[in-house]
Coordinates of C-alpha atoms in Angstrom, one line a residue:
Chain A
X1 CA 0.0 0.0 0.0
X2 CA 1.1 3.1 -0.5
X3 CA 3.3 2.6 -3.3
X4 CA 1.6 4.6 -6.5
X5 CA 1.0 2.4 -9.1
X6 CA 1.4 4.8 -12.0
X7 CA 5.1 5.7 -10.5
X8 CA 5.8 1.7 -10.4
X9 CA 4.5 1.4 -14.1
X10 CA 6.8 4.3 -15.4
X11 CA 10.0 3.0 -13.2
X12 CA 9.6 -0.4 -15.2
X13 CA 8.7 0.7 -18.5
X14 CA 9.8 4.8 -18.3
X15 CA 12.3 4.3 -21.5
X16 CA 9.8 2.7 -23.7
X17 CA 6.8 4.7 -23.5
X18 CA 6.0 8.3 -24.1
X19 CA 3.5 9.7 -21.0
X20 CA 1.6 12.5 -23.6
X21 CA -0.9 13.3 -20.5
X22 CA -1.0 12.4 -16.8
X23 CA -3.4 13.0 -14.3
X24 CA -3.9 12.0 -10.5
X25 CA -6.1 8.8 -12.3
X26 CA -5.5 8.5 -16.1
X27 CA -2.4 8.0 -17.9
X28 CA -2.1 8.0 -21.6
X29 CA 1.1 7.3 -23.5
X30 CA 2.6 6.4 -26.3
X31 CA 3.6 3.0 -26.6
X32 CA 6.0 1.6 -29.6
X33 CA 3.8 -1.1 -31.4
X34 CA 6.8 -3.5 -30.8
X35 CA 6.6 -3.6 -26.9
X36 CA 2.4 -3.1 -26.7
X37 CA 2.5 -7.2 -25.8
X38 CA 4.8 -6.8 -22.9
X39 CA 3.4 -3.7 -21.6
X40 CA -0.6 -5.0 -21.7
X41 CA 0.9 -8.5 -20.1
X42 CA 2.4 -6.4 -17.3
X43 CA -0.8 -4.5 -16.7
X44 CA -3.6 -7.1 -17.5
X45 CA -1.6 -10.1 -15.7
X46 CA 0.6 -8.3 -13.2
X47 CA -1.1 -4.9 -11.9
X48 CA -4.9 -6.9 -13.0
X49 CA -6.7 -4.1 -14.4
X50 CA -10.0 -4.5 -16.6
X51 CA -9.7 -4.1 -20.1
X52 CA -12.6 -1.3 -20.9
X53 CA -12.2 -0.7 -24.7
X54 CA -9.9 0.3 -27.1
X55 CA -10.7 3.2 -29.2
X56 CA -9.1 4.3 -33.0
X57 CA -8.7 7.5 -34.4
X58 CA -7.7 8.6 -37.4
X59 CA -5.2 11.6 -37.9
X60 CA -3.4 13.2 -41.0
X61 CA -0.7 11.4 -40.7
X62 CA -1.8 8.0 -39.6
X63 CA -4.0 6.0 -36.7
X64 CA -3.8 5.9 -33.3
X65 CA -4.9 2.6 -31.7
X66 CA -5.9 2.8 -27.6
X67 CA -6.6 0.7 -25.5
X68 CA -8.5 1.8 -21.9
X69 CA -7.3 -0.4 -18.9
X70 CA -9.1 0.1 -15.6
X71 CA -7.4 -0.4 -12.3
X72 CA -10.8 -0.6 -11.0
X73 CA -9.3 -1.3 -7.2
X74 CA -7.8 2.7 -7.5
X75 CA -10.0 4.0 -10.3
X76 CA -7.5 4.1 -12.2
X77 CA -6.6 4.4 -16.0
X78 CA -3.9 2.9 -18.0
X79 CA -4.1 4.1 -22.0
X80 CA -1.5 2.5 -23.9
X81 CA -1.6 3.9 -27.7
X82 CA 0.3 2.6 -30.5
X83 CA 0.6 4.8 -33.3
X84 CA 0.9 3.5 -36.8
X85 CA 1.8 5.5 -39.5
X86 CA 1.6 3.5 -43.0
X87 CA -1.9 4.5 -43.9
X88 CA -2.0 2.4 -46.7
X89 CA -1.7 -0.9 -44.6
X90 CA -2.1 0.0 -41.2
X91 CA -1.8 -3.6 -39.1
X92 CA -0.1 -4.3 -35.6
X93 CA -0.2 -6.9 -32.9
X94 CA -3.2 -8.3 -31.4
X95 CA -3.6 -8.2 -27.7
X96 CA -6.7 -11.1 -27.8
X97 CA -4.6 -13.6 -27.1
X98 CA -3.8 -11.7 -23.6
X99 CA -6.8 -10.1 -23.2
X100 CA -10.2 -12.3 -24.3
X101 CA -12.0 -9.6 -24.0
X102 CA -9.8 -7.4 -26.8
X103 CA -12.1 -9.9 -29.3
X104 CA -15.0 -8.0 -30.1
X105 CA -13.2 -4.3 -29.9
X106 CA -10.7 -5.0 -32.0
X107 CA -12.6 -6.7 -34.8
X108 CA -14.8 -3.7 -34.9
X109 CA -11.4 -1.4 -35.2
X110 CA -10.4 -3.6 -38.2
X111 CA -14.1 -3.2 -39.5
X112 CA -14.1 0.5 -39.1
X113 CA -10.8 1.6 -39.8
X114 CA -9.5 -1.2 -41.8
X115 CA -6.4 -1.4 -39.4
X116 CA -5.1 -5.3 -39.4
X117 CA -4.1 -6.9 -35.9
X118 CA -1.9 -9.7 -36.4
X119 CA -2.6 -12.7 -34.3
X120 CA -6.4 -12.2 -34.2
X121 CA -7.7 -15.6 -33.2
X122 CA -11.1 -14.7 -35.4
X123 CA -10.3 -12.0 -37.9
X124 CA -13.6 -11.0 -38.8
X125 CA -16.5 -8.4 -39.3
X126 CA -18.4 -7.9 -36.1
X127 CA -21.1 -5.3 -36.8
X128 CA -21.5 -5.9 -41.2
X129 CA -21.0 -9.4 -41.4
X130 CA -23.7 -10.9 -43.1
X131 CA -24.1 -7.1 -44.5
X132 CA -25.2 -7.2 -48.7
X133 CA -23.0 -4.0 -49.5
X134 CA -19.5 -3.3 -50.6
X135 CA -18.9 -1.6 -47.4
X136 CA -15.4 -0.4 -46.9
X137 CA -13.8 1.2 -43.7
X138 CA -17.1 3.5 -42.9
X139 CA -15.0 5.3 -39.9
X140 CA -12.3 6.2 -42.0
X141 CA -12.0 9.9 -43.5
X142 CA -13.4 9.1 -47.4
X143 CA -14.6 5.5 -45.7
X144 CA -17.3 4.0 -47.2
Chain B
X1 CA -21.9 -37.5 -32.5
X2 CA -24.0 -35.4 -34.7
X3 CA -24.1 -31.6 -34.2
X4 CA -27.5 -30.0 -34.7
X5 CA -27.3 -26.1 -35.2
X6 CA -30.8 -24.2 -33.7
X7 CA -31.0 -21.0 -34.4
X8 CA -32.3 -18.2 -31.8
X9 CA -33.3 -14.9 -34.0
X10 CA -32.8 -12.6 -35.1
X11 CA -36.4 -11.8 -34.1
X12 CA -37.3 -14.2 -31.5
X13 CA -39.9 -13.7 -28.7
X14 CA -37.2 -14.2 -25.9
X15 CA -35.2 -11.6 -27.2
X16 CA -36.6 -7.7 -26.5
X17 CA -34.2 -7.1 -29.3
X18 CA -32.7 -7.9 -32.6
X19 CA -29.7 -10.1 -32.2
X20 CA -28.9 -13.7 -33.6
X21 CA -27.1 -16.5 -31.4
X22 CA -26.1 -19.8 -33.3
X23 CA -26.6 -22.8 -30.5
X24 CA -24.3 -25.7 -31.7
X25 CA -26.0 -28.8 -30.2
X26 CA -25.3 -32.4 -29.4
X27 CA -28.6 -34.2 -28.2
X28 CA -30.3 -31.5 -25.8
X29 CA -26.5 -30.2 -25.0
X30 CA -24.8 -26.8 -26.3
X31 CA -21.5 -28.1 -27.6
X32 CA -21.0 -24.0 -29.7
X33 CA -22.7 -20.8 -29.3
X34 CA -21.7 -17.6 -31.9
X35 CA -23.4 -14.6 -31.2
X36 CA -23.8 -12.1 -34.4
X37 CA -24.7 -8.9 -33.5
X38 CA -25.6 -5.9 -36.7
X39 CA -29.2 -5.4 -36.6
X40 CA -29.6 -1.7 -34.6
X41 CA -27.4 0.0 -36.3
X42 CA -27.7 4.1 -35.9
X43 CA -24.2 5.9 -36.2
X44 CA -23.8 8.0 -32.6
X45 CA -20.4 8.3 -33.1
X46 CA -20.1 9.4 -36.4
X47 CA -23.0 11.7 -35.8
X48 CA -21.6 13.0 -31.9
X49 CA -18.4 13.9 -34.0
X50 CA -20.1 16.8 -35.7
X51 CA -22.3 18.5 -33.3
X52 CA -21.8 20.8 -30.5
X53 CA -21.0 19.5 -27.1
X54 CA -24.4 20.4 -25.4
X55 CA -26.1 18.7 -28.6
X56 CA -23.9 15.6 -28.3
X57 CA -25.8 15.4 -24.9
X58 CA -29.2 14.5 -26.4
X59 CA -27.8 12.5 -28.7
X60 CA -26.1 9.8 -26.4
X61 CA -29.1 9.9 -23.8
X62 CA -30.9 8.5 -27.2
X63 CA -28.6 5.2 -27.0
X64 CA -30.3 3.6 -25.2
X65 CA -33.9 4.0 -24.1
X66 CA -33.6 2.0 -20.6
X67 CA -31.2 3.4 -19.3
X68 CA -31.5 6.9 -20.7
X69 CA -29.5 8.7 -18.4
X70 CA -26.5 6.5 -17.7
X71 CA -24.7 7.8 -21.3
X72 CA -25.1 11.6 -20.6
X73 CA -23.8 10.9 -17.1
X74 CA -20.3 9.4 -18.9
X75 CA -20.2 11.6 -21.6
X76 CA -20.6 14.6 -19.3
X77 CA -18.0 13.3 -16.5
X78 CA -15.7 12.9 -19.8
X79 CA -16.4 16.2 -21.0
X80 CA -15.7 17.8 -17.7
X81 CA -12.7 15.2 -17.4
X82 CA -10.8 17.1 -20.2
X83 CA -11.3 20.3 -18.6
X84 CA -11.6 19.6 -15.3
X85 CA -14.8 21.4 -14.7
X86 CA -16.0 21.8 -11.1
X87 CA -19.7 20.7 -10.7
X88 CA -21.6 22.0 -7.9
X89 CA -23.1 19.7 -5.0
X90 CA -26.7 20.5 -5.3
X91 CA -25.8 19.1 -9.1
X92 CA -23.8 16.5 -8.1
X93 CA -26.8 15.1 -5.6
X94 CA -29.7 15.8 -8.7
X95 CA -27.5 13.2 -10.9
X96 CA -27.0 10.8 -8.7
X97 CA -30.4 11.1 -7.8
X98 CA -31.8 10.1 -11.2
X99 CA -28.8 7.5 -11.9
X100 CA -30.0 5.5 -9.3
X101 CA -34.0 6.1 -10.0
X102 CA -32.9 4.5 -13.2
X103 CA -31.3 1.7 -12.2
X104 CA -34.8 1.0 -9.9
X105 CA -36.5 1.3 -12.8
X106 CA -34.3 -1.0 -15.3
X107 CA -33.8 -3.8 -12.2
X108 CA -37.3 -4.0 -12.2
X109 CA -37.8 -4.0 -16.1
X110 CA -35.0 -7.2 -16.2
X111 CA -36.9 -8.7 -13.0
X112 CA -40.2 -8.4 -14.6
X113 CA -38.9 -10.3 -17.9
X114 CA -37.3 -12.9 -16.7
X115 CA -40.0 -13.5 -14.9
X116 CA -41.7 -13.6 -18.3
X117 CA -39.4 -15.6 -19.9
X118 CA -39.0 -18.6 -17.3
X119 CA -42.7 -18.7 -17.7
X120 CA -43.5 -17.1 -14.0
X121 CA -45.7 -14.1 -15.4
X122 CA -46.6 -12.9 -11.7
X123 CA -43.2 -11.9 -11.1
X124 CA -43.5 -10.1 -14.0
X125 CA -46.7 -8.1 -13.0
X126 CA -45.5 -7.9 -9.3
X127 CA -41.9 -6.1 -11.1
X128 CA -43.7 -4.1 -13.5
X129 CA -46.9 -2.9 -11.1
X130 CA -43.7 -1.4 -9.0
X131 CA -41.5 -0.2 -11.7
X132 CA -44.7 2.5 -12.9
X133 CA -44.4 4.9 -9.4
X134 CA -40.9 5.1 -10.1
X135 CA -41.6 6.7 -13.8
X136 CA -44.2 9.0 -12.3
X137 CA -41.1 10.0 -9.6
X138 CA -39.2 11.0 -13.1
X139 CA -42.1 13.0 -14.1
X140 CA -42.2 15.5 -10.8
X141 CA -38.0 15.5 -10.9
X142 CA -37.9 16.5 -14.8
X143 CA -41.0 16.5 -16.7
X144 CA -40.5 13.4 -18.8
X145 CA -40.9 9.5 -17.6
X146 CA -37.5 8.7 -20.0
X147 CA -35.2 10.5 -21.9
X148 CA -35.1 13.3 -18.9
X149 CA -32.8 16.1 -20.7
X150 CA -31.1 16.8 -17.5
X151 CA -27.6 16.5 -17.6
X152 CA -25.3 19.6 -18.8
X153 CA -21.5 20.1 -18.9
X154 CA -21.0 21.7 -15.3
X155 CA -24.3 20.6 -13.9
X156 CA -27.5 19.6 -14.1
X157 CA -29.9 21.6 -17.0
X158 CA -33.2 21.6 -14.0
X159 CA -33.5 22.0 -10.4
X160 CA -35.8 19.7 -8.4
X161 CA -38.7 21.8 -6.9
X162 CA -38.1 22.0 -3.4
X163 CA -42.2 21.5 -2.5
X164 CA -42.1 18.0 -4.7
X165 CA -39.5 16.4 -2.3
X166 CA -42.0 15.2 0.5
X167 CA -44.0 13.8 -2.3
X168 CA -40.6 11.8 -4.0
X169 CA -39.9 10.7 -0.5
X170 CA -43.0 9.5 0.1
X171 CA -43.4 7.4 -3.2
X172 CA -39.8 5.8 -2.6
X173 CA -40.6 4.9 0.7
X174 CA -43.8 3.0 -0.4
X175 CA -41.4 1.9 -3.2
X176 CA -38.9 0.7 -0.4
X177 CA -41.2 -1.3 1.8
X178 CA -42.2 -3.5 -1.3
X179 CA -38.8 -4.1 -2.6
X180 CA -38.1 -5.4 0.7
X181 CA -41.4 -8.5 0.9
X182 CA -39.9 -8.8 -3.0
X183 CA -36.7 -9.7 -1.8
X184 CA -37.9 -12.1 0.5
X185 CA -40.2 -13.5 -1.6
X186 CA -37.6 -14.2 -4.6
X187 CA -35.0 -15.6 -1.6
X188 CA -37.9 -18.2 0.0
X189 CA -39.7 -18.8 -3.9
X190 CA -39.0 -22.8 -4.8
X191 CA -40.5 -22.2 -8.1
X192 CA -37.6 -19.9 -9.2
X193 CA -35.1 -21.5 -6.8
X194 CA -35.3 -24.6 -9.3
X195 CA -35.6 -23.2 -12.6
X196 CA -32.9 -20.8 -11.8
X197 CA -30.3 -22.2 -9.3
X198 CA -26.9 -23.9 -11.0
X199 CA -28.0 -22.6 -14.3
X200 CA -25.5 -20.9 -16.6
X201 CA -22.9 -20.6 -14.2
X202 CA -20.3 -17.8 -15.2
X203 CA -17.2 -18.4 -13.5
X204 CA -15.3 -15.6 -11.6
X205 CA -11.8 -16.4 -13.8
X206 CA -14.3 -16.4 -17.2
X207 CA -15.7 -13.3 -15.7
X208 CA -12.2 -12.0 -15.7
X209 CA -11.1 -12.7 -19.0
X210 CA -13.9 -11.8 -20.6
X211 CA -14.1 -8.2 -19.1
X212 CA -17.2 -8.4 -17.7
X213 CA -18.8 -5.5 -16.1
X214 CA -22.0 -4.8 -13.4
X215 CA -24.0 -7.3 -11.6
X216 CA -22.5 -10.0 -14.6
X217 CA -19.7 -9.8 -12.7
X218 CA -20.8 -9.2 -9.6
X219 CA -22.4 -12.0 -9.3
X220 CA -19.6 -13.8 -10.6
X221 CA -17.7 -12.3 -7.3
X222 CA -15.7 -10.0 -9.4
X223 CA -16.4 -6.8 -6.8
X224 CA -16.2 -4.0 -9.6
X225 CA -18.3 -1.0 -9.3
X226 CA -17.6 2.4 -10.7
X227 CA -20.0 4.1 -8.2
X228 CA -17.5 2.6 -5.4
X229 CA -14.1 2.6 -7.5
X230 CA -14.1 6.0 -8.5
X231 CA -16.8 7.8 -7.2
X232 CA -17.8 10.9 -8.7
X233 CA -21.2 13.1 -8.2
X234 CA -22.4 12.7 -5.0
X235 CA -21.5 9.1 -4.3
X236 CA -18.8 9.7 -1.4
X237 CA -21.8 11.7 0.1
X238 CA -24.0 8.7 0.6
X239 CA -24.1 5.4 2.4
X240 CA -24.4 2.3 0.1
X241 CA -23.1 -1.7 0.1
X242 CA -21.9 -2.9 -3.6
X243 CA -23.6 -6.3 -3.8
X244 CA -21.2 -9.2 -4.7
X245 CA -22.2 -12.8 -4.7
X246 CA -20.5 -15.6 -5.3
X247 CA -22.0 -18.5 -7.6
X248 CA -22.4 -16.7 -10.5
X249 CA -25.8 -18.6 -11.7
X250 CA -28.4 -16.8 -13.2
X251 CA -30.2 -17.5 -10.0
X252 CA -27.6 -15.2 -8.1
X253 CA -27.9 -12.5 -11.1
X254 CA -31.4 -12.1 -10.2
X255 CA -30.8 -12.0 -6.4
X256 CA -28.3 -9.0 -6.8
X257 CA -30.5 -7.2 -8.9
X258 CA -33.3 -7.6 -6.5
X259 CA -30.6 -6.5 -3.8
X260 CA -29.0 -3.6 -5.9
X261 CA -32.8 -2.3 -6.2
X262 CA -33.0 -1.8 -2.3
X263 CA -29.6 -0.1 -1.9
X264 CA -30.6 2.4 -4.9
X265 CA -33.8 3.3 -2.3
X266 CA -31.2 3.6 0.2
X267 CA -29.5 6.1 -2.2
X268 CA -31.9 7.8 -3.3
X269 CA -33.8 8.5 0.2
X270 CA -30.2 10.0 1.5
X271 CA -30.0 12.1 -1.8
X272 CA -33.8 13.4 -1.2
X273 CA -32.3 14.2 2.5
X274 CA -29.0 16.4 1.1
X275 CA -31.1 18.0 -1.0
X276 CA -33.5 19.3 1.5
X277 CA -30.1 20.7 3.2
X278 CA -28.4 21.6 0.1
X279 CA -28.9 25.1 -1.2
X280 CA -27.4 26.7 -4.4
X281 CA -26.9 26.7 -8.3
X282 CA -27.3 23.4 -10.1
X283 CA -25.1 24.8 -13.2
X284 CA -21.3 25.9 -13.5
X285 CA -21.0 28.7 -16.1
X286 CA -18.8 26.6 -19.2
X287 CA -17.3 28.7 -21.3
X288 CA -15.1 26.4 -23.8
X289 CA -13.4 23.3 -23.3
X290 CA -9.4 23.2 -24.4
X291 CA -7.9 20.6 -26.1
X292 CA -7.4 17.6 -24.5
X293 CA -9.2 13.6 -23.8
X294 CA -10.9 12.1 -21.0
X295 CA -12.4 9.4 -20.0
X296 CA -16.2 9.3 -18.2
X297 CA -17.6 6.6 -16.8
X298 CA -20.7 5.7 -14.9
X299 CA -22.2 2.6 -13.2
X300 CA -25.3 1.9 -15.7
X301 CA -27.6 -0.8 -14.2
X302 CA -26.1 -3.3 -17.0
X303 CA -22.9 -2.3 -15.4
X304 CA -19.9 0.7 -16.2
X305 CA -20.4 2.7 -19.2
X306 CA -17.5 4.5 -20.7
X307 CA -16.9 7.9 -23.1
X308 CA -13.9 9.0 -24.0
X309 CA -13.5 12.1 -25.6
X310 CA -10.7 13.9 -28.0
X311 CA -10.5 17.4 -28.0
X312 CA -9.5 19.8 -29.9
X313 CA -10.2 23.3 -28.4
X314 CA -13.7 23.8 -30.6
X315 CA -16.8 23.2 -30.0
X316 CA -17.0 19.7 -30.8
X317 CA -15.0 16.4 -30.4
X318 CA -12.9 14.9 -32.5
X319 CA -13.6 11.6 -31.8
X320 CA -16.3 10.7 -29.5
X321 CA -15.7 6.7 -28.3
X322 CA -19.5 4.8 -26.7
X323 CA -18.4 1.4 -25.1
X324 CA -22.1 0.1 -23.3
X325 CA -21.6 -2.5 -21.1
X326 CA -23.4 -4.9 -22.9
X327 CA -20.7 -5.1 -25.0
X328 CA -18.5 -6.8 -22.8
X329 CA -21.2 -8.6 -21.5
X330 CA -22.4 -10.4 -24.2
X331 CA -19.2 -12.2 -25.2
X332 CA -19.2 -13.9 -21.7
X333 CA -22.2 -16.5 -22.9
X334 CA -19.3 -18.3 -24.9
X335 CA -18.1 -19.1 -20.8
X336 CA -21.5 -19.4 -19.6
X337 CA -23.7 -21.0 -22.4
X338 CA -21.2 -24.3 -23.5
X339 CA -22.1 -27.7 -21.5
X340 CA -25.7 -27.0 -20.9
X341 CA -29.3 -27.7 -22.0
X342 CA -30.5 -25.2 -24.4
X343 CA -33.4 -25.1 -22.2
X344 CA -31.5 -23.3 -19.8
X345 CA -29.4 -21.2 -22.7
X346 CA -32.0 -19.3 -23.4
X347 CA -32.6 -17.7 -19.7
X348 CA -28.6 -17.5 -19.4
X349 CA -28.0 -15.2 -22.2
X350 CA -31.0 -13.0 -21.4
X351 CA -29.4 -13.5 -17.5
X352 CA -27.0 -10.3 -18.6
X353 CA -29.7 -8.3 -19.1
X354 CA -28.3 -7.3 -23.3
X355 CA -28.8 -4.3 -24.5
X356 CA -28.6 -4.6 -28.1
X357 CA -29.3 -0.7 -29.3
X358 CA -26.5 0.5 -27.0
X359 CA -24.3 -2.1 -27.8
X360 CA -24.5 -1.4 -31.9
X361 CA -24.4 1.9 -31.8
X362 CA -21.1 3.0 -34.3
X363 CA -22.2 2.3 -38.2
X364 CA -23.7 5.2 -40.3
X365 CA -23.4 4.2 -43.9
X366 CA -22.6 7.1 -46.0
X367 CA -21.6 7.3 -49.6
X368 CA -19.4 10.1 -50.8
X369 CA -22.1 12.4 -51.3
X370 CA -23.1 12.1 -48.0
X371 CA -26.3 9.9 -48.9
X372 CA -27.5 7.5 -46.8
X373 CA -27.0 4.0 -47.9
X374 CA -29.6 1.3 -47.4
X375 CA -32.9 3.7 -45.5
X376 CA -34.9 0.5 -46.0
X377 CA -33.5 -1.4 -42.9
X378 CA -36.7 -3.4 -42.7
X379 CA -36.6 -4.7 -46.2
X380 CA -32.6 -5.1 -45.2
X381 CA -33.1 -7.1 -42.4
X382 CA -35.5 -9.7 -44.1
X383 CA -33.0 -9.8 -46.6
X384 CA -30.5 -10.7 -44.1
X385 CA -32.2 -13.0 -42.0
X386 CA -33.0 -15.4 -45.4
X387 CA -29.3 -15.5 -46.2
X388 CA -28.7 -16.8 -42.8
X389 CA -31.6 -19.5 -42.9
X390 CA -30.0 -20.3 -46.4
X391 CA -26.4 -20.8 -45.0
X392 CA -27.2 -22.9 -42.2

């Protein structure tokens, strides 16, 4: 008790990520697509937070990807985002096979956005499966 | 071993909504279940991302018509999140006030149903006779039985009436005294003791890994709750008990709803109490909100919802993120519905209480003229629904 779990995260993992905003309980950084496995198995297995969602934006000069971990015994919130900058092809690492519940979220990113996460265990449509149209990234800026 | 497939929707009497579950079957035993969700599509997100903040407000208490208020109370604690906007306590008490009206009246709406659906229609009556004084309560606080328009950025947009409160106080307490011979009567009923005990058992590590949220997980013995975790409004004003139990049956669901319903009276009796003491504005003066994100959240009856919001110092966000909590909830029937009857799968996947029109709430299909694509959804859906049949 005590100890500050946000101070604990960032003396294990300080060189890797990039805090962009911190507050007394939510944390968002930047987290290189490479290391997003390590850093989700430290906080879903080690720290046991709740994965909420994951949410994906799209900006000028590529996507941002993140994911909303709640430390629900401090009300706390861990945001890892990876950033990926090829907008032609935009694809990174699952976390599903960490996090179960990463299934749904992230087959509605790669619905939406058209962003591929490797190691999806069921790499399919969630919302427009069965759906008649030629529906194409609908989220995306010129989506349709 | 020959697998049968039966398939539940995507209109089907049990289901309030429109969603489609594929039971794989061996004999009388689920062996598979798929769920296929894509039937209530409306576009929030797209269409929060270009209006105003307040407007945004009216739009996401329009998620969902249950629980009406739960939405604006994220997306306003998310709003205020980026800014940190102070919200005064005679605000703080009116939204906690009508959070946990809501979750009275959407316990009782579940309670009713699945009374309904095990085939036990005077639980249903008994639930829905009591759920009606607790809509007329919403009609003294703000005018409307749903959809109540009350939450703002910085407050609440209506002030209770000081003269209504002995009149709210004495409807809850009459509320109150029934929830209490419900409780007992669910606790000592052998009827719904049998049908319900043992069945569709979600287990607390399941519970885990799926992400589960609200009395899902609760009852699982996963002790989440946002209105405990991180309380905001007035919740560190008032005396409550998170109810946590332990078997995580559908038999335990229904007893921590029941439960959860007589805390929320407990609530909302102290609320009426502060607000009798409780003098001042109900509305912080916002003026713009800088660029930023935050995160809101709020314990909806189905469990926590989240918003997050991006900012970018206008008057609208740039991206506006809706996770309802049946979307985490519903996965967990691939944990809870395998190895059972399909008698009993039925009453376990309706045990999370699924709220399909929050849950798909993301997909606006434009072309590049901005036209709508597909406005016939009704001639869509039959469409749909025959190429299933067809494939299966």
């Amino acid at each position: 008790m005590g100890k500050d779990i946000y101070e604990e995260f960032k003396a294990k993992f300080g060189d890797i990520i990039h805090v962009r905003r911190e507050k007394s309980n939510r944390l968002y950084f930047f987290v290189p697509e490479k290391n997003l496995r390590s850093v989700v198995k430290y906080i879903f297995n080690e720290i046991g937070c709740r994965l909420s969602t994951a949410t994906a934006l799209e900006r000028p000069d590529g996507f941002e990807v993140i994911y909303h971990f709640s430390h629900d015994k401090t009300g706390k919130y861990f945001c890892p985002t990876v950033f990926i900058s090829n907008k032609d092809q935009p694809s990174m690492n699952s976390i599903t096979p960490i996090v179960k519940g990463a299934e749904w979220i992230e087959r509605e990113i790669m619905e939406m956005f058209g962003i591929r996460f490797k190691g999806h265990p069921r790499p399919e449509k969630l919302l427009m499966l069965n759906n008649p149209g030629n529906l194409d990234r609908p989220l995306r800026i010129g989506g349709k | 071993m020959m697998e049968r497939v039966i398939p539940v929707g995507p209109f089907h009497p049990l289901l309030e909504e429109a969603e489609f579950f594929t039971l794989k079957v061996d004999g009388e035993y689920v062996v598979d279940i798929d769920i296929e969700i894509g039937w209530l599509h409306r576009g929030h997100e797209f269409i929060s991302e270009q209006k105003t903040f307040t407007q945004s407000i009216y739009l996401v208490e329009r998620i969902c018509g249950i629980c009406s208020t739960s939405h604006p109370i994220a997306f306003v604690h998310a709003v205020e999140d980026v800014a940190d906007i102070e919200v005064p306590v005679r605000a703080k008490i009116i939204r906690t006030l009508i959070g946990e009206l809501e979750r009275i009246h959407s316990h009782l709406l579940w309670i009713g149903l699945a009374g309904h659906f095990i085939g036990y229609d005077t639980v249903w009556m008994w639930a829905w006779k009591y759920r009606e004084p607790v809509l007329q309560m919403f009609e003294i606080i703000s005018g409307n039985r749903n959809h109540y328009g009350m939450m703002r950025i910085g407050g609440v947009g209506k002030d209770v009436e000081p003269d209504s409160i002995s009149d709210l106080e004495k409807i809850l307490s009459s509320i109150e005294k029934k929830m209490y011979m419900f409780a007992k009567v669910v606790k000592d009923d052998p009827v719904l003791k049998s049908r319900l005990k043992g069945v569709g058992v979600l287990k607390k590590e399941d519970a885990i890994a799926y992400c589960a949220v609200g009395p899902t997980a609760r009852a699982s013995g996963v002790a989440i709750d946002v209105r405990k975790d991180e309380p905001r409004d007035a919740y560190d004003m008032v005396n409550f008990n998170i109810i946590v139990l332990e078997n995580g049956d559908v038999y335990d669901k229904f007893v921590a709803r029941v439960l959860e319903v007589i805390e929320s009276a407990k609530i909302c009796k102290q609320c009426l109490k502060l607000l009798r003491k409780e003098k001042g504005p109900v509305l912080n003066n916002v003026k713009e909100i800088p660029p930023g994100e935050g995160i809101g959240r709020y314990e909806a009856p189905r469990g926590e919802v989240l918003h997050y919001v991006r900012t970018d110092g206008s008057n609208r966000a740039v991206r506006h993120k809706v996770r309802a909590p049946s979307y985490a909830n519903i996965p967990t029937c691939k944990a809870s519905c395998i190895g059972i009857p399909v008698a009993d799968a039925l009453i376990t996947t309706a045990s999370i209480d699924p709220c399909y029109c929050c849950t798909e709430r993301s997909v606006k299909i434009v072309d590049e003229k901005n036209r709508e694509l597909h406005l016939d959804l009704l001639k869509l859906s039959w469409e749909k629904t025959e190429r299933i049949r067809r494939g299966l």
